[in-house]
Amino acid sequence: MKQENYYLRVGKATDLSGRDYKIYRILEILPGFLSISTFVILIILSYFEPVFVAYFIIAFDVYWLLLVIYMAIFLIASYRNLKKGLKTDWRQKCENLAAGKLDSENAQPNSLARQGVTWKDVIHLIVLPTYNESIEIIRASLLSIERDSFPNKQFIVALAIEGRAGEAGREKAEIIRQEFANKFKHFAIVFHPDGIEGEIKGKGSNQAWCVKEVKKDIIDKEGLDYNKILVSVFDIDTIVRSGYFFAFTYKFLTIPDPYRCSYQPIPVYHNNVWQAPFFSRVSASSNTFWQMMMQIRQESLVTYSSHSMTFKALSEIGFWSPKSVSEDSRIFWHCLMHYNGDYRVEPIHFDVSMDITCDRNIPQTILSLYKQQRRWAWGAENIPYLIFNAIKRWKNKGLKKARIANHIFIQLYGFHAWATTAIIIGVLGWLPMLLGGDRFNATVLSSNLPYVTQNLMSFAMVGLFLSAIISTLLLPKRPPQYSIWKKVFMFLEWLFIPLVIIFFGAIPCLDAQIRLMLGKYMGFWVTPKERN
């Protein structure tokens, strides 16, 4: 393996040695250092220079207000794209391509459709990693795939089960095998051996093992064309809306350079939306809205949770690294660096549904949601990975340096804002009055600061109101056991968003960054899935 390709499979600083180890450790410290330094500087200045901090807080609130308006525009645009995507007959559009009805809108000059490839040539490999989820959750996911309008004879479905699930896992596998063995072109159940040296216990190592086995036993044995296989890795609770695979296939056939991109649907959390606690529901909806906005800001879009890519690209990079916790986004960064910046994420204006965090009781759910958010925030591990590999490849002639630098900036800014913004607005804005003493509290600015910030945040509530409206519009049909008041309360629960984004956003993000800074590396934590 070339040295630069070895670096692409690094999971943390301890995978390296010597000078490389020191550089990587410094980069791991960077995200947490920036976040903590922000708080420390504001606290110190609130005592020594409270007027300066007061003006900074006002300016920051104005910036936040403008950002809310900016993001609201993206959210509305993305919602309209989603509704249009869900109403489109993607099968008919794929049939039109197959019939040679091509134009500049539906097939760009160097697209596969222009080369005569049709949807009937495409094979979908669907990987479903699982550990200890119930058989009901596994069955629901497989049924949604079976009931998709895309022909089942073009599906290879692989259930990737952790070997450490033991006898219970094998019993579930046998039940599932009997139900779905003849439903698809191929249905494979692959057990990932436990304790392989150099692997972490997590989804990435499981799905990598699974796809390698499928490659050996099915794809290579049958001589299937790598260029016509699309790989979708779905969380085991993912429910596919019928029509998704035609929408995905159409995108693949009509865009330029389809092998240099991953494909991202919109994640919604509707499987158990009606029974989940309000704080889990608001947190999940906030994540959906963020992903929707990123689909409009495509330069910022990164693979997340359930997503897809080509088998050609996946095999060229050597599949997922078994050393990363945040495997869903790491695969994008791996491809981005492998192809010297010539890789992107294409949005699919179609949704897939997953579970909201919901454990056995409220205290357990609070703990599980916190741990889930902390694991997502562990994606900060990709910042040192990206900077380190950019340094190693900086002299490559074909490296798209501007694009790489832009991604680095977006990641640094994004994780810093995630950890600090809610705390600055909700907590630190009071520090000048608390620490500034008489010399500040006697000023006119002191008496006006609460009113100015309150008014600015009141204007920012338009974003909150918009989120509540779109969240309500996206809801699936209300089950008969819930009254209309349930829907009203679900609209009003958005008033708790300031607390939710602090306790289930900023704090777990800061927790993850501090752990990374101290070298206390996290493993992969599986979110419990409970459905009533």
Coordinates of C-alpha atoms in Angstrom, one line a residue:
M1 CA 0.0 0.0 0.0
K2 CA 1.3 3.5 -0.9
Q3 CA 2.1 5.6 2.1
E4 CA -0.4 8.3 1.3
N5 CA -3.1 5.7 1.0
Y6 CA -2.1 4.3 4.4
Y7 CA -2.7 7.7 5.9
L8 CA -6.2 7.7 4.4
R9 CA -7.0 4.7 6.7
V10 CA -5.8 6.3 9.9
G11 CA -8.4 6.5 12.7
K12 CA -6.6 8.4 15.4
A13 CA -3.1 9.6 16.4
T14 CA -2.1 6.4 18.0
D15 CA -2.3 4.7 14.6
L16 CA 0.8 6.7 13.8
S17 CA 4.3 7.2 15.3
G18 CA 7.1 9.7 15.5
R19 CA 6.5 13.1 13.9
D20 CA 3.3 12.0 12.3
Y21 CA 1.9 11.1 15.7
K22 CA 2.8 14.5 17.1
I23 CA 1.2 16.4 14.2
Y24 CA -2.0 14.4 14.4
R25 CA -2.3 14.8 18.1
I26 CA -1.9 18.6 17.8
L27 CA -4.7 18.5 15.2
E28 CA -6.9 16.4 17.5
I29 CA -6.5 19.1 20.2
L30 CA -7.5 21.9 17.8
P31 CA -11.3 21.7 17.8
G32 CA -11.6 21.5 21.6
F33 CA -8.9 24.1 22.1
L34 CA -10.8 26.6 19.8
S35 CA -14.1 26.0 21.6
I36 CA -12.7 26.2 25.2
S37 CA -10.6 29.2 24.3
T38 CA -13.7 31.1 23.1
F39 CA -15.4 30.6 26.4
V40 CA -12.3 31.4 28.5
I41 CA -11.6 34.6 26.5
L42 CA -15.3 35.8 26.9
I43 CA -15.3 35.0 30.6
I44 CA -12.0 36.9 31.2
L45 CA -13.0 39.9 29.1
S46 CA -16.4 40.0 30.8
Y47 CA -14.5 40.9 34.0
F48 CA -11.8 43.2 32.6
E49 CA -13.6 44.6 29.4
P50 CA -17.3 44.1 30.0
V51 CA -18.3 46.9 27.5
F52 CA -16.3 45.2 24.7
V53 CA -18.0 41.8 25.5
A54 CA -21.5 43.5 25.6
Y55 CA -20.9 44.9 22.1
F56 CA -19.6 41.6 21.0
I57 CA -22.8 39.8 22.3
I58 CA -25.0 42.3 20.5
A59 CA -23.0 41.9 17.3
F60 CA -23.1 38.1 17.7
D61 CA -26.9 38.2 18.2
V62 CA -27.3 40.3 15.0
Y63 CA -25.1 37.8 13.2
W64 CA -27.3 35.0 14.5
L65 CA -30.5 36.7 13.4
L66 CA -29.2 37.2 9.9
L67 CA -28.0 33.6 9.8
V68 CA -31.4 32.4 10.9
I69 CA -33.0 34.3 8.1
Y70 CA -30.4 33.0 5.7
M71 CA -31.0 29.4 6.7
A72 CA -34.8 29.8 6.7
I73 CA -34.6 30.6 3.0
F74 CA -32.6 27.4 2.4
L75 CA -35.0 25.4 4.5
I76 CA -38.0 26.6 2.4
A77 CA -36.2 25.9 -0.8
S78 CA -35.2 22.4 0.3
Y79 CA -38.8 21.7 1.5
R80 CA -40.1 22.6 -1.9
N81 CA -37.5 20.4 -3.6
L82 CA -38.5 17.5 -1.3
K83 CA -42.2 17.9 -2.0
K84 CA -41.5 18.1 -5.7
G85 CA -39.3 15.0 -5.5
L86 CA -41.9 13.0 -3.7
K87 CA -44.5 13.9 -6.3
T88 CA -42.4 13.0 -9.3
D89 CA -42.9 9.7 -11.1
W90 CA -39.2 8.7 -11.1
R91 CA -39.9 5.3 -12.7
Q92 CA -41.5 7.1 -15.7
K93 CA -38.5 9.4 -15.9
C94 CA -36.2 6.4 -15.9
E95 CA -38.3 4.8 -18.6
N96 CA -38.0 7.9 -20.7
L97 CA -34.3 7.7 -20.5
A98 CA -34.3 4.1 -21.6
A99 CA -36.5 5.1 -24.5
G100 CA -33.9 7.6 -25.7
K101 CA -35.9 10.7 -24.7
L102 CA -32.9 12.7 -23.7
D103 CA -32.5 16.4 -23.3
S104 CA -30.1 18.9 -21.5
E105 CA -32.3 18.9 -18.5
N106 CA -32.5 15.1 -17.8
A107 CA -29.1 13.9 -19.2
Q108 CA -26.0 16.0 -19.2
P109 CA -23.4 15.5 -22.0
N110 CA -21.1 13.1 -20.2
S111 CA -23.8 11.3 -18.2
L112 CA -24.3 7.5 -18.3
A113 CA -27.7 8.0 -20.0
R114 CA -25.9 9.6 -22.9
Q115 CA -23.8 6.5 -23.1
G116 CA -26.7 4.1 -23.4
V117 CA -26.8 2.9 -19.8
T118 CA -30.4 2.4 -18.6
W119 CA -32.0 1.7 -15.2
K120 CA -32.4 -1.9 -16.2
D121 CA -28.6 -2.3 -16.2
V122 CA -28.2 -1.1 -12.6
I123 CA -27.8 -3.4 -9.6
H124 CA -28.5 -2.1 -6.1
L125 CA -26.4 -3.6 -3.3
I126 CA -28.1 -2.7 0.0
V127 CA -26.1 -3.2 3.2
L128 CA -28.0 -3.3 6.6
P129 CA -25.5 -3.4 9.5
T130 CA -27.1 -4.7 12.8
Y131 CA -26.0 -5.7 16.2
N132 CA -28.8 -6.3 18.8
E133 CA -31.8 -4.7 17.2
S134 CA -35.1 -6.6 17.4
I135 CA -36.4 -8.8 14.7
E136 CA -39.3 -6.4 14.2
I137 CA -37.0 -3.5 13.3
I138 CA -35.0 -5.7 10.9
R139 CA -38.1 -7.1 9.3
A140 CA -39.6 -3.6 8.8
S141 CA -36.6 -2.3 7.0
L142 CA -36.4 -5.3 4.7
L143 CA -40.1 -5.1 3.9
S144 CA -39.8 -1.5 2.9
I145 CA -37.1 -2.5 0.4
E146 CA -39.1 -5.4 -0.9
R147 CA -42.1 -3.1 -1.4
D148 CA -40.2 -0.5 -3.3
S149 CA -41.3 -0.1 -6.9
F150 CA -37.8 -0.9 -8.2
P151 CA -37.7 -4.6 -9.4
N152 CA -36.5 -6.9 -6.6
K153 CA -34.5 -8.9 -9.1
Q154 CA -32.1 -6.0 -9.3
F155 CA -31.4 -6.0 -5.5
I156 CA -28.6 -7.6 -3.7
V157 CA -29.5 -7.3 0.0
A158 CA -26.9 -8.0 2.7
L159 CA -27.7 -8.2 6.4
A160 CA -24.4 -7.5 8.2
I161 CA -24.7 -9.0 11.7
E162 CA -22.1 -8.6 14.4
G163 CA -20.7 -11.9 15.5
R164 CA -20.7 -10.8 19.1
A165 CA -24.5 -10.8 18.9
G166 CA -24.0 -14.5 19.7
E167 CA -26.7 -17.2 19.5
A168 CA -29.5 -14.6 19.7
G169 CA -28.2 -13.0 16.5
R170 CA -28.0 -16.3 14.7
E171 CA -31.6 -17.2 15.7
K172 CA -32.8 -13.9 14.3
A173 CA -30.8 -14.4 11.2
E174 CA -32.4 -17.8 10.5
I175 CA -35.9 -16.4 10.9
I176 CA -35.1 -13.5 8.6
R177 CA -33.4 -15.8 6.1
Q178 CA -36.6 -18.0 5.9
E179 CA -38.7 -14.9 5.3
F180 CA -36.6 -13.1 2.7
A181 CA -34.3 -15.6 1.1
N182 CA -36.2 -15.7 -2.2
K183 CA -37.4 -12.1 -2.3
F184 CA -34.4 -10.5 -4.1
K185 CA -31.7 -11.3 -6.7
H186 CA -29.5 -12.3 -3.8
F187 CA -30.1 -12.2 0.0
A188 CA -26.9 -12.6 2.0
I189 CA -26.5 -12.8 5.7
V190 CA -22.9 -12.1 6.8
F191 CA -21.5 -12.4 10.3
H192 CA -18.7 -10.1 11.2
P193 CA -16.1 -11.9 13.4
D194 CA -15.5 -10.3 16.7
G195 CA -12.0 -9.3 17.9
I196 CA -10.2 -8.8 14.6
E197 CA -6.9 -7.0 15.3
G198 CA -6.8 -3.4 14.2
E199 CA -10.6 -2.9 14.1
I200 CA -12.8 -1.0 16.5
K201 CA -16.2 -2.5 17.4
G202 CA -18.4 -0.4 15.2
K203 CA -20.6 -0.2 12.1
G204 CA -17.8 0.7 9.7
S205 CA -15.8 -2.5 10.3
N206 CA -19.0 -4.6 10.2
Q207 CA -20.1 -3.2 6.8
A208 CA -16.6 -3.3 5.3
W209 CA -16.4 -7.0 6.2
C210 CA -19.8 -7.6 4.8
V211 CA -19.2 -5.9 1.4
K212 CA -15.9 -7.7 1.0
E213 CA -17.7 -11.0 1.5
V214 CA -20.5 -10.1 -0.9
K215 CA -17.8 -9.0 -3.5
K216 CA -16.1 -12.4 -3.2
D217 CA -19.1 -14.7 -3.1
I218 CA -21.5 -12.9 -5.4
I219 CA -20.2 -9.9 -7.4
D220 CA -16.9 -11.4 -8.5
K221 CA -18.2 -15.0 -8.8
E222 CA -21.0 -13.8 -11.2
G223 CA -18.7 -11.3 -13.0
L224 CA -21.0 -8.4 -12.3
D225 CA -19.9 -5.0 -13.6
Y226 CA -18.6 -2.8 -10.8
N227 CA -19.6 0.3 -12.9
K228 CA -23.2 -0.6 -12.7
I229 CA -23.5 -1.5 -9.0
L230 CA -24.8 1.1 -6.5
V231 CA -24.2 0.6 -2.8
S232 CA -26.6 1.9 -0.2
V233 CA -25.6 1.6 3.5
F234 CA -28.7 2.0 5.6
D235 CA -29.0 2.1 9.4
I236 CA -31.0 -1.0 10.3
D237 CA -34.1 1.1 11.3
T238 CA -34.2 2.8 7.9
I239 CA -37.6 2.6 6.2
V240 CA -37.5 3.3 2.5
R241 CA -40.4 5.2 0.9
S242 CA -41.5 3.5 -2.3
G243 CA -39.9 5.1 -5.3
Y244 CA -36.6 5.9 -3.6
F245 CA -34.5 3.6 -5.7
F246 CA -35.9 4.9 -9.0
A247 CA -35.1 8.5 -7.8
F248 CA -31.6 7.4 -6.8
T249 CA -31.0 5.6 -10.1
Y250 CA -32.3 8.5 -12.2
K251 CA -29.8 10.8 -10.4
F252 CA -27.0 8.3 -11.1
L253 CA -27.8 8.1 -14.8
T254 CA -28.2 11.8 -15.5
I255 CA -25.5 13.7 -13.6
P256 CA -21.9 14.2 -14.9
D257 CA -19.1 12.2 -13.3
P258 CA -21.4 9.8 -11.4
Y259 CA -18.5 7.8 -10.0
R260 CA -17.0 10.8 -8.3
C261 CA -19.8 11.4 -5.9
S262 CA -21.9 9.9 -3.1
Y263 CA -25.6 10.3 -2.9
Q264 CA -27.6 11.6 0.1
P265 CA -31.3 11.4 0.7
I266 CA -33.0 13.5 3.4
P267 CA -33.2 11.7 6.7
V268 CA -36.5 12.1 8.6
Y269 CA -37.3 10.5 11.9
H270 CA -40.9 9.4 11.5
N271 CA -40.8 5.6 12.4
N272 CA -41.8 6.3 16.0
V273 CA -42.4 10.1 15.9
W274 CA -45.8 10.0 17.7
Q275 CA -44.6 8.1 20.7
A276 CA -41.1 9.6 21.2
P277 CA -40.6 12.1 24.0
F278 CA -40.8 15.8 22.9
F279 CA -37.1 16.5 23.5
S280 CA -36.0 13.6 21.3
R281 CA -38.5 14.6 18.7
V282 CA -37.3 18.3 18.6
S283 CA -33.7 17.2 18.5
A284 CA -34.3 14.8 15.6
S285 CA -36.3 17.3 13.6
S286 CA -33.5 19.9 14.1
N287 CA -31.1 17.4 12.5
T288 CA -33.5 16.8 9.6
F289 CA -33.7 20.5 9.0
W290 CA -29.9 20.9 9.0
Q291 CA -29.6 18.1 6.4
M292 CA -32.3 19.7 4.3
M293 CA -30.5 23.1 4.4
M294 CA -27.2 21.4 3.5
Q295 CA -28.8 19.9 0.3
I296 CA -29.2 23.5 -0.9
R297 CA -25.6 24.4 0.2
Q298 CA -24.2 21.5 -1.8
E299 CA -20.6 22.6 -1.2
S300 CA -21.2 21.9 2.5
L301 CA -23.0 18.6 2.0
V302 CA -21.3 15.5 3.6
T303 CA -22.6 11.9 3.7
Y304 CA -24.6 11.2 6.8
S305 CA -26.3 8.1 8.3
S306 CA -28.1 6.2 5.5
H307 CA -26.5 7.2 2.1
S308 CA -25.3 5.6 -1.1
M309 CA -22.3 5.6 -3.4
T310 CA -20.9 3.6 -6.4
F311 CA -19.3 0.2 -6.0
K312 CA -16.6 1.4 -8.3
A313 CA -15.5 4.2 -6.0
L314 CA -15.9 2.0 -2.9
S315 CA -13.7 -0.7 -4.3
E316 CA -11.1 1.8 -5.5
I317 CA -10.5 3.2 -2.0
G318 CA -10.4 -0.2 -0.4
F319 CA -13.8 0.0 1.4
W320 CA -14.5 1.6 4.8
S321 CA -11.7 1.9 7.3
P322 CA -12.3 -0.3 10.3
K323 CA -10.7 2.3 12.6
S324 CA -13.2 5.2 12.4
V325 CA -16.2 5.8 14.6
S326 CA -17.9 8.3 12.3
E327 CA -17.9 6.0 9.3
D328 CA -20.8 7.6 7.5
S329 CA -19.0 10.9 7.0
R330 CA -15.4 9.4 7.0
I331 CA -16.1 7.5 3.8
F332 CA -16.8 10.9 2.1
W333 CA -13.5 12.4 3.4
H334 CA -11.7 9.3 2.4
C335 CA -13.0 9.6 -1.2
L336 CA -12.4 13.3 -1.2
M337 CA -8.7 12.9 -0.4
H338 CA -8.2 9.8 -2.5
Y339 CA -9.5 11.6 -5.6
N340 CA -7.5 14.8 -4.7
G341 CA -10.6 16.8 -4.0
D342 CA -12.5 15.7 -7.1
Y343 CA -15.4 14.2 -5.1
R344 CA -18.7 15.5 -4.0
V345 CA -22.1 14.6 -2.5
E346 CA -25.2 14.8 -4.8
P347 CA -28.5 15.5 -3.0
I348 CA -31.4 13.2 -3.6
H349 CA -34.7 15.1 -3.1
F350 CA -36.3 12.1 -1.5
D351 CA -36.6 11.0 2.1
V352 CA -35.8 7.9 4.1
S353 CA -37.2 7.4 7.6
M354 CA -35.5 6.3 10.8
D355 CA -36.2 6.0 14.5
I356 CA -36.1 8.9 17.0
T357 CA -34.1 8.0 20.1
C358 CA -36.6 6.4 22.4
D359 CA -35.4 4.1 25.3
R360 CA -37.4 2.2 27.9
N361 CA -38.2 5.2 30.0
I362 CA -37.7 9.0 30.1
P363 CA -34.4 9.0 32.1
Q364 CA -32.9 6.3 29.9
T365 CA -34.0 8.2 26.8
I366 CA -32.4 11.4 28.1
L367 CA -29.1 9.5 28.6
S368 CA -29.4 7.7 25.3
L369 CA -30.1 10.9 23.4
Y370 CA -27.1 12.6 25.0
K371 CA -24.8 9.7 24.1
Q372 CA -26.2 9.7 20.5
Q373 CA -25.5 13.4 20.1
R374 CA -22.0 13.0 21.6
R375 CA -21.3 10.2 19.1
W376 CA -22.5 12.4 16.2
A377 CA -20.3 15.2 17.5
W378 CA -17.4 12.8 17.5
G379 CA -17.4 13.6 13.8
A380 CA -14.9 16.3 14.9
E381 CA -12.3 13.5 14.5
N382 CA -12.6 14.2 10.8
I383 CA -11.0 17.6 11.2
P384 CA -7.5 16.3 12.1
Y385 CA -8.0 13.6 9.5
L386 CA -8.8 16.1 6.8
I387 CA -6.0 18.6 7.7
F388 CA -3.4 15.9 8.2
N389 CA -4.1 14.2 4.8
A390 CA -4.3 17.6 3.1
I391 CA -0.7 18.3 4.4
K392 CA 0.5 14.9 3.1
R393 CA -1.0 15.5 -0.3
W394 CA -0.4 19.3 -0.6
K395 CA 2.3 18.8 -3.2
N396 CA 0.2 16.6 -5.5
K397 CA -0.2 18.5 -8.8
G398 CA -3.8 17.4 -9.3
L399 CA -5.0 18.4 -5.8
K400 CA -7.9 20.8 -5.8
K401 CA -6.5 22.9 -3.0
A402 CA -9.2 25.5 -2.9
R403 CA -11.9 22.9 -2.5
I404 CA -10.0 21.1 0.2
A405 CA -9.3 24.4 2.1
N406 CA -13.0 25.3 1.8
H407 CA -14.0 22.0 3.3
I408 CA -11.5 22.4 6.2
F409 CA -12.9 25.8 7.0
I410 CA -16.5 24.6 6.9
Q411 CA -15.7 21.8 9.2
L412 CA -13.8 23.9 11.7
Y413 CA -16.5 26.6 11.7
G414 CA -19.3 24.1 11.9
F415 CA -18.0 22.1 14.9
H416 CA -17.0 25.3 16.7
A417 CA -20.4 26.8 16.2
W418 CA -22.1 23.6 17.3
A419 CA -20.2 23.6 20.6
T420 CA -20.3 27.3 21.3
T421 CA -23.2 29.3 19.7
A422 CA -26.1 28.2 21.9
I423 CA -24.0 28.7 25.1
I424 CA -22.9 32.1 24.0
I425 CA -26.4 33.2 23.3
G426 CA -28.2 31.5 26.2
V427 CA -25.6 31.8 29.0
L428 CA -22.5 33.9 28.3
G429 CA -24.5 36.9 27.2
W430 CA -25.2 37.6 30.9
L431 CA -21.6 37.6 32.0
P432 CA -20.9 41.4 31.5
M433 CA -23.6 42.2 34.0
L434 CA -22.5 39.4 36.4
L435 CA -18.8 40.0 36.3
G436 CA -18.5 43.6 35.1
G437 CA -19.1 45.1 38.5
D438 CA -20.3 48.6 39.2
R439 CA -18.2 50.1 36.4
F440 CA -20.3 48.3 33.8
N441 CA -23.7 48.1 35.6
A442 CA -23.7 51.9 36.0
T443 CA -23.6 52.4 32.3
V444 CA -26.6 52.9 29.9
L445 CA -25.4 49.9 27.9
S446 CA -25.8 47.7 30.9
S447 CA -29.5 48.6 31.3
N448 CA -30.1 48.3 27.6
L449 CA -28.2 45.0 26.9
P450 CA -31.1 42.7 28.1
Y451 CA -33.7 44.5 26.0
V452 CA -31.5 44.6 22.9
T453 CA -30.6 40.9 23.0
Q454 CA -34.2 40.0 23.9
N455 CA -35.6 41.9 20.9
L456 CA -33.0 40.4 18.6
M457 CA -33.8 36.9 19.7
S458 CA -37.5 37.7 19.4
F459 CA -37.0 38.5 15.7
A460 CA -35.0 35.3 15.4
M461 CA -38.1 33.4 16.6
V462 CA -39.4 33.6 13.0
G463 CA -36.9 30.7 12.3
L464 CA -38.4 28.8 15.2
F465 CA -41.9 29.4 14.0
L466 CA -40.9 28.3 10.4
S467 CA -39.3 25.1 11.8
A468 CA -42.4 24.3 13.7
I469 CA -44.6 24.7 10.6
I470 CA -42.4 22.6 8.4
S471 CA -42.0 19.9 11.1
T472 CA -45.8 19.7 11.2
L473 CA -46.2 19.6 7.5
L474 CA -43.7 16.7 7.3
L475 CA -45.4 14.6 9.9
P476 CA -46.9 11.3 8.7
K477 CA -50.6 10.7 9.1
R478 CA -51.7 10.9 12.7
P479 CA -52.5 7.4 14.1
P480 CA -56.1 7.0 15.3
Q481 CA -55.1 6.6 19.0
Y482 CA -53.8 10.1 19.1
S483 CA -56.1 13.1 19.2
I484 CA -55.7 16.4 17.3
W485 CA -54.3 17.9 20.5
K486 CA -51.3 15.7 20.1
K487 CA -50.4 17.5 16.9
V488 CA -51.0 20.9 18.5
F489 CA -48.7 20.0 21.4
M490 CA -46.1 18.8 18.9
F491 CA -46.2 22.2 17.3
L492 CA -45.9 24.0 20.6
E493 CA -43.0 21.9 21.8
W494 CA -40.7 23.8 19.5
L495 CA -40.7 26.5 22.3
F496 CA -38.2 24.2 24.1
I497 CA -35.7 24.3 21.3
P498 CA -33.3 26.8 23.1
L499 CA -32.9 24.2 25.9
V500 CA -32.7 21.3 23.6
I501 CA -29.9 22.7 21.5
I502 CA -27.9 23.5 24.7
F503 CA -28.4 20.2 26.6
F504 CA -28.6 17.9 23.5
G505 CA -26.4 19.9 21.1
A506 CA -23.7 22.2 22.5
I507 CA -22.9 20.3 25.7
P508 CA -22.5 16.8 24.1
C509 CA -20.5 18.4 21.3
L510 CA -18.2 20.1 23.8
D511 CA -17.9 16.8 25.6
A512 CA -16.8 15.0 22.5
Q513 CA -14.3 17.7 21.6
I514 CA -12.7 17.7 25.1
R515 CA -12.4 13.9 24.9
L516 CA -10.7 14.1 21.5
M517 CA -8.4 16.9 22.9
L518 CA -7.4 14.7 25.8
G519 CA -6.9 11.6 23.7
K520 CA -9.8 9.8 25.5
Y521 CA -11.0 8.1 22.3
M522 CA -14.6 7.1 22.0
G523 CA -15.8 3.8 20.6
F524 CA -18.9 3.2 18.6
W525 CA -22.0 3.5 20.7
V526 CA -25.2 1.8 19.3
T527 CA -28.3 3.9 19.9
P528 CA -31.1 1.7 21.6
K529 CA -34.2 1.4 19.4
E530 CA -37.5 0.9 21.2
R531 CA -40.9 1.0 19.4
N532 CA -44.2 0.7 21.1

